[in-house]
Every structure is written in structure tokens, then in C-alpha cells.
Short mmCIF file of C-alpha atoms in Angstrom, two decimals:
data_model
loop_
_atom_site.label_atom_id
_atom_site.label_comp_id
_atom_site.label_asym_id
_atom_site.label_seq_id
_atom_site.Cartn_x
_atom_site.Cartn_y
_atom_site.Cartn_z
CA MET A 1 2.83 -5.69 -45.38
CA THR A 2 0.98 -8.89 -47.06
CA ALA A 3 -2.10 -10.92 -45.95
CA SER A 4 0.17 -13.57 -44.27
CA THR A 5 1.74 -11.19 -42.01
CA ARG A 6 -1.30 -10.53 -40.33
CA ARG A 7 -2.94 -12.87 -38.06
CA GLU A 8 -6.28 -12.88 -37.01
CA VAL A 9 -7.41 -11.58 -33.09
CA ILE A 10 -10.77 -10.94 -31.29
CA LEU A 11 -11.11 -7.84 -29.43
CA ARG A 12 -13.21 -8.54 -26.91
CA VAL A 13 -14.29 -5.02 -25.64
CA ARG A 14 -16.77 -3.51 -22.54
CA ARG A 15 -19.78 -1.34 -24.23
CA PHE A 16 -21.59 1.14 -22.02
CA ASP A 17 -24.07 3.54 -23.59
CA PRO A 18 -25.54 5.45 -20.49
CA GLU A 19 -28.23 6.33 -22.93
CA LEU A 20 -29.21 2.90 -23.91
CA ASP A 21 -27.88 0.63 -21.95
CA ALA A 22 -28.54 -0.48 -17.65
CA GLU A 23 -25.91 -2.45 -17.32
CA PRO A 24 -22.47 -2.83 -19.80
CA HIS A 25 -21.88 -5.81 -21.92
CA TRP A 26 -19.05 -7.33 -24.09
CA GLU A 27 -18.33 -6.84 -27.79
CA ASP A 28 -16.77 -8.80 -29.89
CA HIS A 29 -14.47 -7.47 -32.85
CA PRO A 30 -12.14 -9.41 -35.08
CA VAL A 31 -8.94 -7.90 -36.24
CA GLN A 32 -6.34 -8.78 -38.55
CA ALA A 33 -3.45 -7.45 -36.65
CA ALA A 34 -0.08 -7.29 -38.28
CA PRO A 35 3.10 -7.24 -36.06
CA GLY A 36 3.96 -3.95 -34.29
CA MET A 37 0.22 -3.01 -34.13
CA THR A 38 -1.07 -1.90 -30.54
CA VAL A 39 -3.69 -1.92 -28.90
CA LEU A 40 -4.83 0.89 -29.54
CA ASP A 41 -4.38 0.30 -33.25
CA ALA A 42 -6.69 -2.44 -33.29
CA LEU A 43 -9.60 0.00 -31.42
CA TRP A 44 -8.93 2.24 -34.69
CA GLN A 45 -9.42 -0.42 -36.57
CA VAL A 46 -12.62 -1.55 -34.47
CA LYS A 47 -13.98 1.61 -35.36
CA GLU A 48 -14.13 1.31 -38.67
CA ARG A 49 -16.90 -1.47 -37.73
CA ALA A 50 -18.60 0.34 -34.48
CA PRO A 51 -18.24 3.93 -35.42
CA THR A 52 -19.90 4.63 -31.70
CA LEU A 53 -16.83 3.17 -29.72
CA ALA A 54 -15.94 5.68 -27.21
CA TRP A 55 -12.06 6.09 -25.53
CA ARG A 56 -9.23 8.45 -24.97
CA SER A 57 -6.31 8.62 -27.03
CA SER A 58 -4.40 11.66 -28.46
CA CYS A 59 -0.35 11.08 -28.45
CA ARG A 60 -0.26 7.24 -29.26
CA MET A 61 3.09 7.49 -28.08
CA GLY A 62 2.85 6.81 -24.20
CA ILE A 63 3.64 10.08 -22.70
CA CYS A 64 -0.38 11.91 -22.37
CA GLY A 65 -1.64 9.58 -20.43
CA SER A 66 -4.92 9.70 -22.06
CA CYS A 67 -5.18 5.13 -23.14
CA GLY A 68 -5.28 3.60 -19.84
CA MET A 69 -7.43 0.89 -20.13
CA LEU A 70 -7.47 -2.78 -18.74
CA ILE A 71 -5.80 -4.70 -21.03
CA ASP A 72 -6.27 -8.72 -20.22
CA GLY A 73 -6.98 -7.58 -16.66
CA ARG A 74 -4.24 -5.75 -16.93
CA PRO A 75 -3.88 -1.48 -16.50
CA ARG A 76 -2.06 -0.08 -19.32
CA LEU A 77 -1.51 1.80 -21.41
CA ALA A 78 -3.40 1.07 -25.25
CA CYS A 79 -0.78 2.71 -27.48
CA ASN A 80 1.79 1.31 -24.88
CA THR A 81 0.87 -2.32 -25.53
CA GLN A 82 1.95 -4.17 -28.58
CA LEU A 83 -0.99 -6.81 -29.25
CA SER A 84 2.40 -9.83 -29.93
CA GLU A 85 3.23 -8.90 -26.70
CA LEU A 86 -0.55 -10.60 -25.17
CA GLY A 87 0.32 -13.77 -26.86
CA THR A 88 -3.31 -15.55 -27.02
CA GLY A 89 -6.04 -14.73 -30.10
CA LEU A 90 -8.10 -13.47 -27.59
CA VAL A 91 -7.85 -9.87 -26.00
CA THR A 92 -10.05 -8.63 -23.63
CA VAL A 93 -10.34 -4.23 -23.29
CA ALA A 94 -12.93 -3.20 -20.57
CA PRO A 95 -12.52 0.81 -18.69
CA LEU A 96 -10.12 1.35 -16.41
CA PRO A 97 -11.50 -0.25 -12.72
CA ASN A 98 -11.76 2.18 -9.71
CA PHE A 99 -12.94 4.98 -11.72
CA ASP A 100 -16.99 4.98 -12.96
CA THR A 101 -16.91 4.11 -16.59
CA ILE A 102 -19.04 7.72 -18.76
CA LYS A 103 -19.10 5.48 -21.32
CA ASP A 104 -16.99 2.32 -22.82
CA LEU A 105 -13.90 2.02 -22.38
CA VAL A 106 -13.90 6.12 -20.97
CA PRO A 107 -12.69 6.20 -17.27
CA ASP A 108 -13.98 9.41 -15.18
CA LEU A 109 -11.37 11.37 -14.13
CA GLY A 110 -12.49 14.18 -12.30
CA PRO A 111 -12.32 12.32 -8.94
CA MET A 112 -8.35 11.70 -8.95
CA PHE A 113 -7.37 15.35 -10.04
CA ALA A 114 -9.44 16.36 -7.73
CA THR A 115 -8.13 14.48 -5.02
CA HIS A 116 -4.46 15.74 -6.66
CA ARG A 117 -4.74 18.68 -6.02
CA GLU A 118 -6.09 18.77 -2.11
CA MET A 119 -2.29 17.48 -2.64
CA ARG A 120 -1.25 21.05 -3.31
CA PRO A 121 1.31 19.64 -6.44
CA TYR A 122 3.03 23.15 -6.72
CA LEU A 123 6.33 24.62 -5.52
CA ILE A 124 4.87 26.10 -2.11
CA ARG A 125 7.21 28.68 -0.95
CA GLU A 126 7.69 31.68 1.07
CA ASP A 127 8.38 34.23 -1.71
CA SER A 128 5.80 34.38 -3.30
CA GLY A 129 6.92 37.31 -4.78
CA GLU A 130 9.87 36.10 -6.55
CA GLN A 131 7.54 32.93 -7.96
CA GLU A 132 4.74 35.62 -9.26
CA ASN A 133 7.70 37.61 -11.18
CA PRO A 134 11.08 35.51 -11.37
CA THR A 135 14.39 36.92 -11.60
CA ARG A 136 16.61 34.34 -11.80
CA GLU A 137 16.43 30.55 -10.98
CA TYR A 138 16.86 28.41 -8.27
CA ARG A 139 19.98 26.56 -7.48
CA GLN A 140 19.63 22.52 -7.01
CA THR A 141 21.73 20.43 -7.71
CA PRO A 142 22.43 17.47 -9.58
CA GLN A 143 21.86 15.27 -6.21
CA GLU A 144 18.99 17.02 -4.99
CA LEU A 145 17.38 17.04 -8.25
CA GLU A 146 17.35 13.44 -8.36
CA ARG A 147 15.50 12.24 -5.11
CA TYR A 148 12.67 13.68 -6.69
CA LEU A 149 13.18 13.17 -10.42
CA GLN A 150 11.90 9.75 -11.15
CA PHE A 151 8.42 11.00 -8.98
CA SER A 152 8.30 13.46 -11.55
CA TYR A 153 7.92 11.54 -14.77
CA CYS A 154 3.97 10.80 -14.16
CA ILE A 155 1.67 11.20 -16.87
CA LYS A 156 -1.52 11.07 -14.99
CA CYS A 157 -3.28 7.84 -16.92
CA GLY A 158 -4.46 6.05 -13.71
CA CYS A 159 -3.25 2.96 -14.42
CA CYS A 160 -1.62 2.90 -10.26
CA ILE A 161 -4.88 3.97 -9.39
CA ALA A 162 -6.89 1.42 -11.26
CA ALA A 163 -4.17 -1.65 -9.71
CA CYS A 164 -4.22 -0.86 -6.07
CA PRO A 165 -6.18 -3.03 -4.39
CA THR A 166 -6.67 -0.43 -0.88
CA VAL A 167 -8.71 2.27 -3.79
CA ALA A 168 -11.13 -1.14 -4.88
CA THR A 169 -12.87 -0.89 -2.09
CA ASP A 170 -12.20 2.59 0.21
CA GLY A 171 -13.50 5.56 -1.09
CA VAL A 172 -11.12 7.94 0.68
CA TYR A 173 -7.63 6.46 0.37
CA ALA A 174 -6.31 9.13 -2.71
CA GLY A 175 -4.41 6.37 -4.06
CA PRO A 176 -0.81 5.98 -5.60
CA MET A 177 -1.15 9.12 -8.19
CA PRO A 178 -1.76 11.69 -5.46
CA LEU A 179 0.87 10.39 -2.81
CA ALA A 180 3.84 10.10 -4.63
CA GLN A 181 3.01 13.86 -6.22
CA ALA A 182 2.61 15.04 -2.84
CA HIS A 183 5.77 13.40 -2.08
CA ARG A 184 7.68 14.66 -4.91
CA TYR A 185 6.58 18.22 -3.89
CA ASP A 186 7.80 17.62 -0.46
CA ASN A 187 11.68 15.91 -1.85
CA ASP A 188 12.31 18.80 -4.19
CA SER A 189 14.44 20.96 -2.50
CA ARG A 190 12.83 24.46 -3.91
CA ASP A 191 9.78 23.46 -2.01
CA ASP A 192 8.71 24.73 1.58
CA GLY A 193 5.27 23.51 1.33
CA PHE A 194 5.55 19.60 3.68
CA ALA A 195 4.14 22.13 6.62
CA SER A 196 1.32 22.70 4.53
CA ARG A 197 0.91 19.18 3.36
CA ARG A 198 1.34 17.50 6.19
CA ASP A 199 -1.87 17.75 7.78
CA THR A 200 -3.63 16.29 4.76
CA LEU A 201 -1.11 13.66 4.28
CA SER A 202 -1.27 12.68 7.68
CA SER A 203 -5.08 11.63 8.28
CA GLU A 204 -7.29 8.84 7.18
CA CYS A 205 -6.59 10.04 2.67
CA GLY A 206 -2.61 9.68 3.61
CA PRO A 207 -0.35 6.84 2.59
CA TRP A 208 -1.40 5.06 5.83
CA ARG A 209 -3.74 2.58 4.17
CA CYS A 210 -1.04 1.52 1.19
CA HIS A 211 0.32 -1.77 2.05
CA PHE A 212 3.09 -1.68 -0.14
CA ALA A 213 0.97 -4.58 -2.53
CA GLY A 214 3.28 -2.64 -4.95
CA GLU A 215 0.92 -3.81 -7.74
CA CYS A 216 0.85 0.48 -8.64
CA SER A 217 4.32 0.49 -9.37
CA GLN A 218 4.00 -2.96 -11.26
CA VAL A 219 1.80 -1.41 -13.81
CA CYS A 220 2.94 2.57 -14.08
CA PRO A 221 3.89 2.65 -17.84
CA LYS A 222 7.19 5.37 -16.57
CA GLY A 223 8.58 4.78 -13.87
CA VAL A 224 7.48 6.04 -11.80
CA ASP A 225 6.96 3.60 -8.97
CA PRO A 226 4.76 5.15 -6.71
CA ALA A 227 4.44 3.09 -3.79
CA LYS A 228 8.49 3.87 -3.18
CA ALA A 229 7.59 7.11 -3.05
CA ILE A 230 4.53 6.03 -0.18
CA GLN A 231 6.80 4.11 1.37
CA LEU A 232 9.58 7.17 1.96
CA MET A 233 6.62 9.38 2.52
CA LYS A 234 5.67 7.14 5.40
CA ARG A 235 9.25 7.63 7.15
CA ASP A 236 9.35 11.55 6.29
CA LEU A 237 5.73 11.48 8.36
CA VAL A 238 6.55 8.94 11.03
CA LEU A 239 10.46 11.70 11.66
CA ASP A 240 8.20 14.32 11.98
CA LEU A 241 6.02 13.67 14.13
CA LEU A 242 9.02 12.68 16.10
CA ARG A 243 10.49 15.61 15.58
CA LEU A 244 13.17 14.08 13.76
CA ARG A 245 12.84 14.89 10.46
CA ARG A 246 15.67 17.38 9.67
CA HIS A 247 14.13 21.03 7.96
CA HIS A 248 16.18 22.20 5.13
CA ASP A 249 15.49 25.80 4.07
CA PRO A 250 14.08 26.20 0.09
CA ALA A 251 17.20 25.83 -2.19
CA PRO A 252 18.06 29.76 -3.22
CA VAL A 253 17.42 32.09 -6.14
CA ALA A 254 20.50 31.92 -7.67
CA ALA A 255 22.89 35.69 -7.51
CA ALA A 256 22.89 37.28 -10.24
CA PRO A 257 26.12 36.83 -12.56
CA HIS A 258 28.92 38.68 -12.02
CA ALA A 259 30.64 38.68 -15.40
CA LYS A 260 31.68 41.62 -16.89
CA ARG A 261 29.78 41.71 -20.02
CA ARG A 262 32.94 41.79 -23.22
CA PRO A 263 32.43 44.15 -25.40
CA GLU A 264 31.73 43.02 -28.28
CA ILE A 265 28.80 41.13 -26.88
CA PRO A 266 24.85 42.65 -27.66
CA GLU A 267 22.83 43.44 -24.33
CA ALA A 268 19.87 41.53 -24.49
CA PRO A 269 16.83 42.34 -26.50
CA PRO A 270 13.65 44.59 -23.81
CA ARG A 271 11.05 41.20 -22.44
CA THR A 272 9.03 40.83 -24.52
CA ALA A 273 6.32 39.17 -21.73
CA GLY A 274 5.44 39.81 -18.17
CA MET B 1 -3.83 13.90 12.15
CA ARG B 2 -4.77 11.10 14.32
CA GLU B 3 -4.06 8.60 11.35
CA ARG B 4 -0.19 9.16 11.22
CA SER B 5 -0.13 9.19 15.51
CA LEU B 6 -2.37 5.18 15.01
CA TRP B 7 0.21 4.20 12.51
CA THR B 8 3.33 5.23 14.16
CA LEU B 9 1.48 3.06 17.05
CA SER B 10 1.21 0.12 15.89
CA ILE B 11 4.83 0.09 14.44
CA ALA B 12 6.36 0.80 17.54
CA SER B 13 3.76 -2.30 19.33
CA THR B 14 5.30 -4.59 16.50
CA GLY B 15 9.29 -4.17 17.87
CA VAL B 16 7.22 -4.93 21.56
CA ILE B 17 5.67 -8.32 20.03
CA VAL B 18 8.94 -9.68 18.41
CA VAL B 19 10.89 -9.68 20.89
CA LEU B 20 8.30 -10.55 23.80
CA LEU B 21 6.33 -13.12 21.84
CA GLY B 22 9.49 -14.40 20.69
CA VAL B 23 10.28 -15.75 24.63
CA HIS B 24 6.91 -16.37 24.85
CA MET B 25 7.14 -18.93 22.22
CA THR B 26 10.89 -20.02 23.22
CA LEU B 27 8.88 -20.98 27.01
CA MET B 28 6.46 -22.72 25.39
CA HIS B 29 7.01 -24.70 22.79
CA LEU B 30 11.23 -24.88 22.63
CA MET B 31 12.62 -25.24 26.72
CA GLY B 32 10.60 -28.66 26.33
CA GLY B 33 9.13 -29.77 29.96
CA GLU B 34 5.01 -29.43 30.17
CA PRO B 35 4.63 -25.68 30.17
CA LEU B 36 0.84 -26.25 30.74
CA GLU B 37 0.81 -28.43 33.62
CA TRP B 38 -0.52 -26.61 36.96
CA GLY B 39 3.12 -26.47 38.94
CA SER B 40 4.69 -24.86 36.18
CA VAL B 41 1.49 -22.40 35.26
CA VAL B 42 1.91 -21.70 39.13
CA GLN B 43 5.47 -20.53 38.98
CA ARG B 44 4.91 -17.81 36.13
CA MET B 45 2.03 -16.92 37.42
CA ARG B 46 3.14 -15.56 40.55
CA SER B 47 6.43 -14.48 39.63
CA VAL B 48 5.95 -10.67 38.82
CA LEU B 49 8.50 -10.30 35.85
CA PHE B 50 6.33 -12.55 34.01
CA ALA B 51 3.15 -10.81 34.76
CA THR B 52 4.65 -7.68 33.86
CA THR B 53 6.00 -8.84 30.53
CA TYR B 54 2.13 -10.69 29.63
CA VAL B 55 0.78 -7.19 30.64
CA LEU B 56 2.74 -5.42 28.25
CA LEU B 57 2.45 -8.13 25.34
CA LEU B 58 -1.35 -7.85 26.31
CA GLY B 59 -1.50 -4.77 25.14
CA ALA B 60 1.26 -3.80 22.34
CA ALA B 61 -0.50 -7.44 20.62
CA LEU B 62 -4.48 -6.17 21.67
CA TYR B 63 -2.87 -2.92 19.81
CA HIS B 64 -1.31 -4.20 16.58
CA GLY B 65 -4.82 -6.58 16.65
CA LEU B 66 -7.62 -4.16 16.60
CA TYR B 67 -5.25 -1.68 15.17
CA GLY B 68 -5.61 -3.92 11.71
CA PHE B 69 -8.54 -5.35 11.92
CA ARG B 70 -10.48 -2.00 12.54
CA ASN B 71 -8.47 -1.19 9.06
CA ILE B 72 -10.15 -3.88 7.76
CA LEU B 73 -13.66 -2.53 8.45
CA LEU B 74 -12.73 1.25 6.95
CA GLU B 75 -10.57 0.33 3.71
CA LEU B 76 -14.50 -1.64 3.48
CA ASN B 77 -15.81 2.37 2.79
CA PRO B 78 -18.44 2.82 5.60
CA GLY B 79 -20.47 5.39 6.17
CA ALA B 80 -19.75 8.12 8.95
CA THR B 81 -21.67 6.51 11.50
CA LEU B 82 -20.54 3.39 10.66
CA ARG B 83 -16.89 4.56 10.64
CA ARG B 84 -17.97 6.20 14.59
CA ALA B 85 -19.46 3.33 15.67
CA THR B 86 -16.35 0.79 14.39
CA ASN B 87 -13.80 3.66 16.12
CA ALA B 88 -15.98 3.15 19.27
CA VAL B 89 -16.84 -0.68 19.44
CA LEU B 90 -13.42 -1.70 18.53
CA LEU B 91 -11.57 0.43 21.11
CA ALA B 92 -13.75 -0.38 24.10
CA GLY B 93 -13.52 -3.88 23.54
CA GLY B 94 -9.81 -3.77 23.23
CA LEU B 95 -9.73 -1.54 26.97
CA GLY B 96 -12.01 -4.14 27.68
CA LEU B 97 -10.00 -7.33 26.85
CA PHE B 98 -7.01 -5.08 28.21
CA VAL B 99 -8.83 -4.71 31.79
CA PHE B 100 -9.45 -8.59 31.96
CA GLY B 101 -6.36 -10.13 31.04
CA THR B 102 -4.31 -7.33 33.31
CA TRP B 103 -6.97 -8.38 36.02
CA ALA B 104 -6.20 -12.14 35.79
CA ALA B 105 -2.55 -11.55 35.24
CA VAL B 106 -2.83 -9.33 38.51
CA ALA B 107 -4.66 -11.84 40.30
CA SER B 108 -2.30 -14.77 39.47
CA LEU B 109 0.09 -13.43 41.60
CA GLY B 110 -1.79 -14.15 44.70
CA THR B 111 -0.16 -13.90 48.05
CA GLY B 112 3.42 -16.07 47.43
CA ALA B 113 4.36 -13.70 44.48
CA THR B 114 7.81 -14.12 43.84
CA PHE B 115 10.18 -11.37 42.14
CA GLY B 116 11.74 -13.75 39.78
CA GLY B 117 10.99 -15.23 36.50
CA MET C 1 -26.44 17.63 -19.35
CA THR C 2 -24.77 15.26 -17.56
CA ALA C 3 -25.19 11.06 -18.50
CA ARG C 4 -25.15 9.42 -15.23
CA THR C 5 -21.81 7.23 -14.96
CA HIS C 6 -21.38 3.37 -14.57
CA PRO C 7 -19.32 2.34 -10.83
CA ASN C 8 -16.74 0.65 -12.21
CA ARG C 9 -15.00 0.36 -8.48
CA LEU C 10 -13.48 -3.47 -8.25
CA GLY C 11 -14.45 -4.05 -4.98
CA LEU C 12 -13.26 -6.91 -2.48
CA ARG C 13 -12.43 -8.56 -5.96
CA GLY C 14 -9.33 -6.09 -5.85
CA TRP C 15 -8.25 -6.81 -2.51
CA ILE C 16 -7.77 -10.84 -4.56
CA GLY C 17 -6.31 -8.96 -7.53
CA GLY C 18 -6.56 -10.16 -11.35
CA ARG C 19 -4.89 -12.05 -13.84
CA ASN C 20 -1.46 -10.48 -12.87
CA ALA C 21 -1.55 -10.15 -9.48
CA GLY C 22 1.62 -9.64 -8.20
CA PHE C 23 4.18 -11.64 -5.52
CA GLU C 24 3.92 -8.56 -3.18
CA ARG C 25 -0.19 -8.88 -3.63
CA TRP C 26 -0.21 -12.51 -2.36
CA LEU C 27 1.89 -11.77 0.30
CA TYR C 28 -0.23 -8.75 2.15
CA LEU C 29 -3.62 -10.62 1.33
CA LEU C 30 -1.62 -13.96 3.05
CA HIS C 31 -0.73 -10.78 5.88
CA ARG C 32 -4.81 -10.05 6.47
CA ILE C 33 -5.83 -13.24 6.10
CA SER C 34 -3.43 -15.03 8.82
CA GLY C 35 -3.67 -11.51 11.04
CA LEU C 36 -7.52 -12.30 11.34
CA GLY C 37 -6.70 -15.58 12.64
CA LEU C 38 -4.27 -14.55 14.89
CA LEU C 39 -6.35 -12.23 16.50
CA ALA C 40 -9.61 -14.11 16.86
CA TYR C 41 -7.04 -16.69 18.31
CA PHE C 42 -5.64 -13.97 20.56
CA VAL C 43 -9.44 -13.27 21.88
CA MET C 44 -9.64 -16.63 22.76
CA HIS C 45 -6.27 -17.13 24.44
CA ILE C 46 -6.74 -14.37 26.34
CA PHE C 47 -9.73 -15.89 28.34
CA VAL C 48 -8.80 -19.19 28.58
CA THR C 49 -5.40 -18.60 30.11
CA SER C 50 -7.39 -16.19 32.33
CA ALA C 51 -8.59 -19.56 34.04
CA ARG C 52 -5.28 -19.62 35.73
CA ALA C 53 -6.37 -16.85 37.83
CA LEU C 54 -8.99 -19.08 39.46
CA GLY C 55 -7.27 -22.25 40.74
CA PRO C 56 -5.90 -25.04 39.30
CA GLU C 57 -9.32 -26.75 38.81
CA SER C 58 -10.76 -23.49 36.52
CA TRP C 59 -7.38 -24.87 35.13
CA VAL C 60 -7.79 -28.20 34.05
CA GLN C 61 -10.83 -27.73 32.66
CA ALA C 62 -9.91 -24.86 30.90
CA MET C 63 -6.80 -26.83 29.67
CA ALA C 64 -9.98 -29.95 28.68
CA ALA C 65 -11.93 -27.53 27.03
CA VAL C 66 -10.04 -27.17 24.32
CA SER C 67 -7.94 -30.31 23.96
CA GLY C 68 -8.61 -33.09 21.03
CA PRO C 69 -7.94 -33.50 17.61
CA VAL C 70 -9.93 -30.13 16.23
CA PHE C 71 -8.19 -27.98 18.20
CA GLU C 72 -4.99 -29.40 17.78
CA ILE C 73 -4.56 -28.90 14.31
CA GLY C 74 -6.14 -25.66 14.99
CA GLU C 75 -3.37 -24.86 17.20
CA TYR C 76 -0.91 -25.87 14.26
CA LEU C 77 -2.83 -23.85 12.19
CA VAL C 78 -2.42 -20.74 13.97
CA PHE C 79 1.41 -20.95 14.65
CA ALA C 80 1.55 -21.04 10.85
CA ALA C 81 -0.50 -18.26 10.41
CA PHE C 82 2.00 -16.93 13.17
CA ALA C 83 5.30 -18.21 11.58
CA PHE C 84 4.00 -16.46 8.64
CA HIS C 85 2.67 -13.38 9.98
CA ALA C 86 5.38 -12.44 12.25
CA VAL C 87 8.26 -13.31 8.84
CA ASN C 88 6.62 -11.09 6.93
CA GLY C 89 5.86 -8.86 9.74
CA ILE C 90 9.73 -8.01 10.02
CA ARG C 91 9.50 -6.90 6.66
CA LEU C 92 6.89 -4.67 6.12
CA HIS C 93 8.51 -3.63 9.58
CA PHE C 94 12.33 -1.82 6.97
CA VAL C 95 10.25 -1.95 3.61
CA GLU C 96 7.00 0.29 5.32
CA LEU C 97 9.65 3.08 6.78
CA GLY C 98 11.19 3.07 2.82
CA PHE C 99 14.11 0.75 3.66
CA LEU C 100 15.17 -2.06 1.80
CA ILE C 101 13.45 -0.05 -0.98
CA GLY C 102 16.03 1.96 -3.27
CA ARG C 103 16.53 5.30 -3.76
CA PRO C 104 15.01 7.52 -6.30
CA ILE C 105 16.46 6.92 -9.58
CA GLU C 106 15.85 8.00 -13.17
CA PRO C 107 13.31 5.64 -14.27
CA ILE C 108 14.73 3.55 -17.76
CA TYR C 109 13.57 1.01 -19.20
CA PRO C 110 13.18 -2.20 -17.77
CA TYR C 111 11.82 -0.33 -14.86
CA ALA C 112 13.78 -1.34 -11.27
CA THR C 113 10.63 -0.88 -9.22
CA SER C 114 10.77 -0.82 -5.56
CA VAL C 115 9.31 -4.05 -4.92
CA GLY C 116 11.56 -5.84 -7.30
CA ARG C 117 14.38 -3.94 -5.31
CA GLN C 118 12.78 -5.97 -2.06
CA ARG C 119 11.56 -8.76 -3.74
CA TRP C 120 14.84 -10.74 -2.35
CA LEU C 121 13.05 -10.57 0.96
CA SER C 122 9.99 -11.51 -0.05
CA MET C 123 11.75 -14.80 -1.27
CA THR C 124 13.55 -15.23 2.04
CA VAL C 125 10.35 -14.39 4.42
CA LEU C 126 9.08 -17.15 2.77
CA ALA C 127 11.65 -19.45 2.66
CA VAL C 128 12.23 -18.88 5.99
CA ALA C 129 8.64 -18.98 6.93
CA PHE C 130 8.12 -22.49 5.57
CA VAL C 131 10.61 -24.08 6.86
CA ILE C 132 9.45 -23.09 10.30
CA VAL C 133 6.13 -24.11 9.53
CA VAL C 134 7.52 -27.55 8.17
CA PHE C 135 10.15 -27.96 11.16
CA GLY C 136 6.65 -26.67 13.37
CA GLY C 137 4.88 -29.49 11.53
CA TYR C 138 7.16 -32.32 12.87
CA SER C 139 7.52 -30.59 16.20
CA PHE C 140 3.55 -30.70 16.48
CA PHE C 141 2.50 -34.42 15.82
CA ILE C 142 5.63 -36.31 14.73
CA ALA C 143 7.80 -35.93 17.36
CA GLY C 144 7.14 -36.77 21.50
#
């Protein structure tokens, strides 16, 4: 990388130190941007001059969901955003909106995770014995998998909640991520928890305040498409209200294999866990 | 539990509105003539069919409109008291307007009521 | 020690959206604004048309009260709001019940989102509403 391939970009960063500042303020920092640099790389460069700048990041490859920020007015992952795709010589970096800011670019994601837990984002089945001490896998066809797989890619980065117009004003609405995760489990053929999630979802925090602005799906870095999950969830819940929703038994436990073991193949070693 | 029912009712009301308001618009704007002349008004207001459709449209449109308005207000995150007050005022207002509109439709039927259109 | 946090909710600015607000975000905003306008008109309409129950003089008086250029333009705006709200409402009828937005798919970049899949419908809505508004404008102001 020669000096001529770098261009100067100004990173305008939103600073807020709870011990010193009453209000957040902007700070400009010059960055030597090389081709292929992401906003996260630029932040590390800024850190050399401004060591107190705080943000969350970890995997730097778009899978951990830590580095969600408002970059040039749009919620994105800093590690997934090339400086070159932003184009201009000035890049604004602010903490994710619709979350309280703890410091600088660090949002308080606690409320999001709390709401997520209220949605019971785990398999709920009657055969809890099998769930605690599994003997075999649950049977699920590829078609059944496809019904929820997309929504399982969520990395809980919070970008969708930052983009949602309803969450911008409403403190009760659950937001795209928790609702999409509730639908992920309702649509999972191994799950039998629709009835236990139904009351929460039929209340004020449910999908009824979504008006399909679709911003959540447009900013989602993993293509989870929470807007799709929420509209499908509305259909499910309305059908359930009209007693038209078909109930399926949850996926059964796979039967034990009944083929005979060939004599030259040894038995499995004893279990070391559980 | 209520929110789901309220929303479903709103969706149902849009179906009713599309049909009845479509008819209303056609009559008022696409059939020619002078629909606002007293003679024309009398012809419609004495008809039980018209009165019934007016009352249905009134109910569906009032519900749909006030439900939307209530959602806009509640999405602004009011406190518990203001939330209850909003629901109560809009419900009372909606019922009041419905009763008033129904009275106007029924009173207009008068003694020379017809059953046709 | 828990340091104080700074609130960062977007508030009403979040309804309007930032620099990168999508197409459907504008439709949502227009749907709200037209809905409010229609509601205001509707309440007034109930009162004005109820005058028919009190006889011809009352009716003529009510009609006179809502005549004039301000009301003519106002009526056209209500008509425009109705055209958009109705056509967009029909679209929402379908998509908010999960139709026309596609099935769950394996997300492969660039992602085909549900909003993207029904974009043709949004465009159709705008085109149809525009045609109605233009034809209505002709009928209101130019023809008889």
C-alpha cells in the first residue's frame, strides 16, 4: 500500500463521556483511508490519536453483531461498511439510535435483550425430559427448516430496532428483532410454544404497531428480513383468532436406528458428558 | 389480547369501506346529475337501503379512522393515565358520532320511507 | 457504580426517517397524514350531511356553509388523500397479512427482502393514485 493509494477522510464521531459531558458533541478526526478499509478500521486509526473513544467490536467480520452504529445516517455494522462505499470525504459515525447511549458509540442493548427474553426464544415442548436429556435428534424435513431458517440468522446487532419508525417513539412495541425471533420459534416444527407466546404477542408489544415501513429489513446486515417475519406472524395470529390456524404436532423424536451393526465396526466409546 | 382483536376488526372494516365507499363515490361523482340537489338528497334519504348502507359505512369508517388515530396517539408513548384517557375519549367520541349519524339517517327516513334505491 | 446514560430515541424525527429513508417509509408517512386528513374531513362530513334530517332549508344552509373556493380546493385535497389512502390501503391489506411478500428463503447476498418483493405493488399504487388524482383534478376544476 503506497501513500498515493490512501485518501484523507474525515470521521465525524459522536462523543459522550457520562462523567464529563452533559450532552454529546461531534469530533472530527482525519483518517488515511486505504482501499478495503472499513469504518471499523478507521475507528482503530482514530483510537491512536483519541484513546478514550469507546465502541463495541469483536469479530470484525459481520457475525458477532457488536459493532452496530449509525454511519452516515443509516444503521450498519462498522466492520461490514467499506469507506469506499460511503463515497464522500466526510463520514459521520454516531451510536445506534433508539437505545440509550452509555458512552461515545456504545448503546445500551439491555432493553432489547430483555424484550427478546420475554418472547421466549427457545424451543417449548411438552417432552421436557427429552429436551433435558436428549436421546435422539428431532425429525425435520428441509421444507420445514426453510420456514424459519432465514429468521435464525439474526445476530442481535440492533440495527433493525435503530431503523424502525415505530420504535423511535413507542416504548411498548417490542421491535423487529424480538418479534422476528418469536416467529422463528413459532414457525419451527420442533416447537410447540405458540400458545404460550400468544398472549404476549396479542398485546400492545406485539406486531400490531408495525406498519410495514420495511426499514428493518433494508438495514439488516444478515438478510434476516424481520419485516417478513412480522407480517407472517400477523397472519398466524389473526388466523388463530378466527380459529382457522392449523395445529401441527411438534416434530417427533427420530426413531432409534434398527440396522444391525457390522461386526468389524466397534461400539461407540462411553459418554463423557451428561 | 385486545390488540389482536382490534387490529383484525380494523382490517375487516377496510373491506367494508372499500365496497361501501366505492359505491358512495360512484354515486356522488361518476353518475352525473346533481347529487347534492335537495330532490336527489330526498330520494336517497327516504330509502331504507341507503340508510342501512350509510349506517354500516358510518360504523366501519368511524372505527377504522379512530382506531388509526388512537394508534398514532398511543405510539407517542403516553403514560398510563393518558393512555387510558385517550382510549376512553376516542371510544366515547366514536360512539357519540355513531349515534348522531345513525339518528340523522333514521330521522331522514321520515314518513314517506321507501325500500328501494 | 452505574454511570448515567444519554437518551437517544429518535422521536418524531424517526417517523420521517433519515437520509436513507426507504420508499415504503414515505408511503407509511403519507398513509398516516392522509388518514388524519380524511378523519378530520369525515367528522365534519357527518355534521354537515346530518342537516338533511332537518329539512330543505337546513340542507341548503349547510351546503352554502361549505361552498366557496377554499372548500373547493379543500375538497379536492380530501379527494386526493382518499385516492392515495384507499389504493395504498388495499396494498397494505395484502402485505400486512403476509401475502405478496415472498416466503422465507435462504438469505444470499444481495438480499431479496420482503419490501423489495412487493416494490412493484408500491409503484403500482403510486401510479394508480396519481392517475386518479389527475383525472379527478380535471373533473373537479376543468370539466363541468
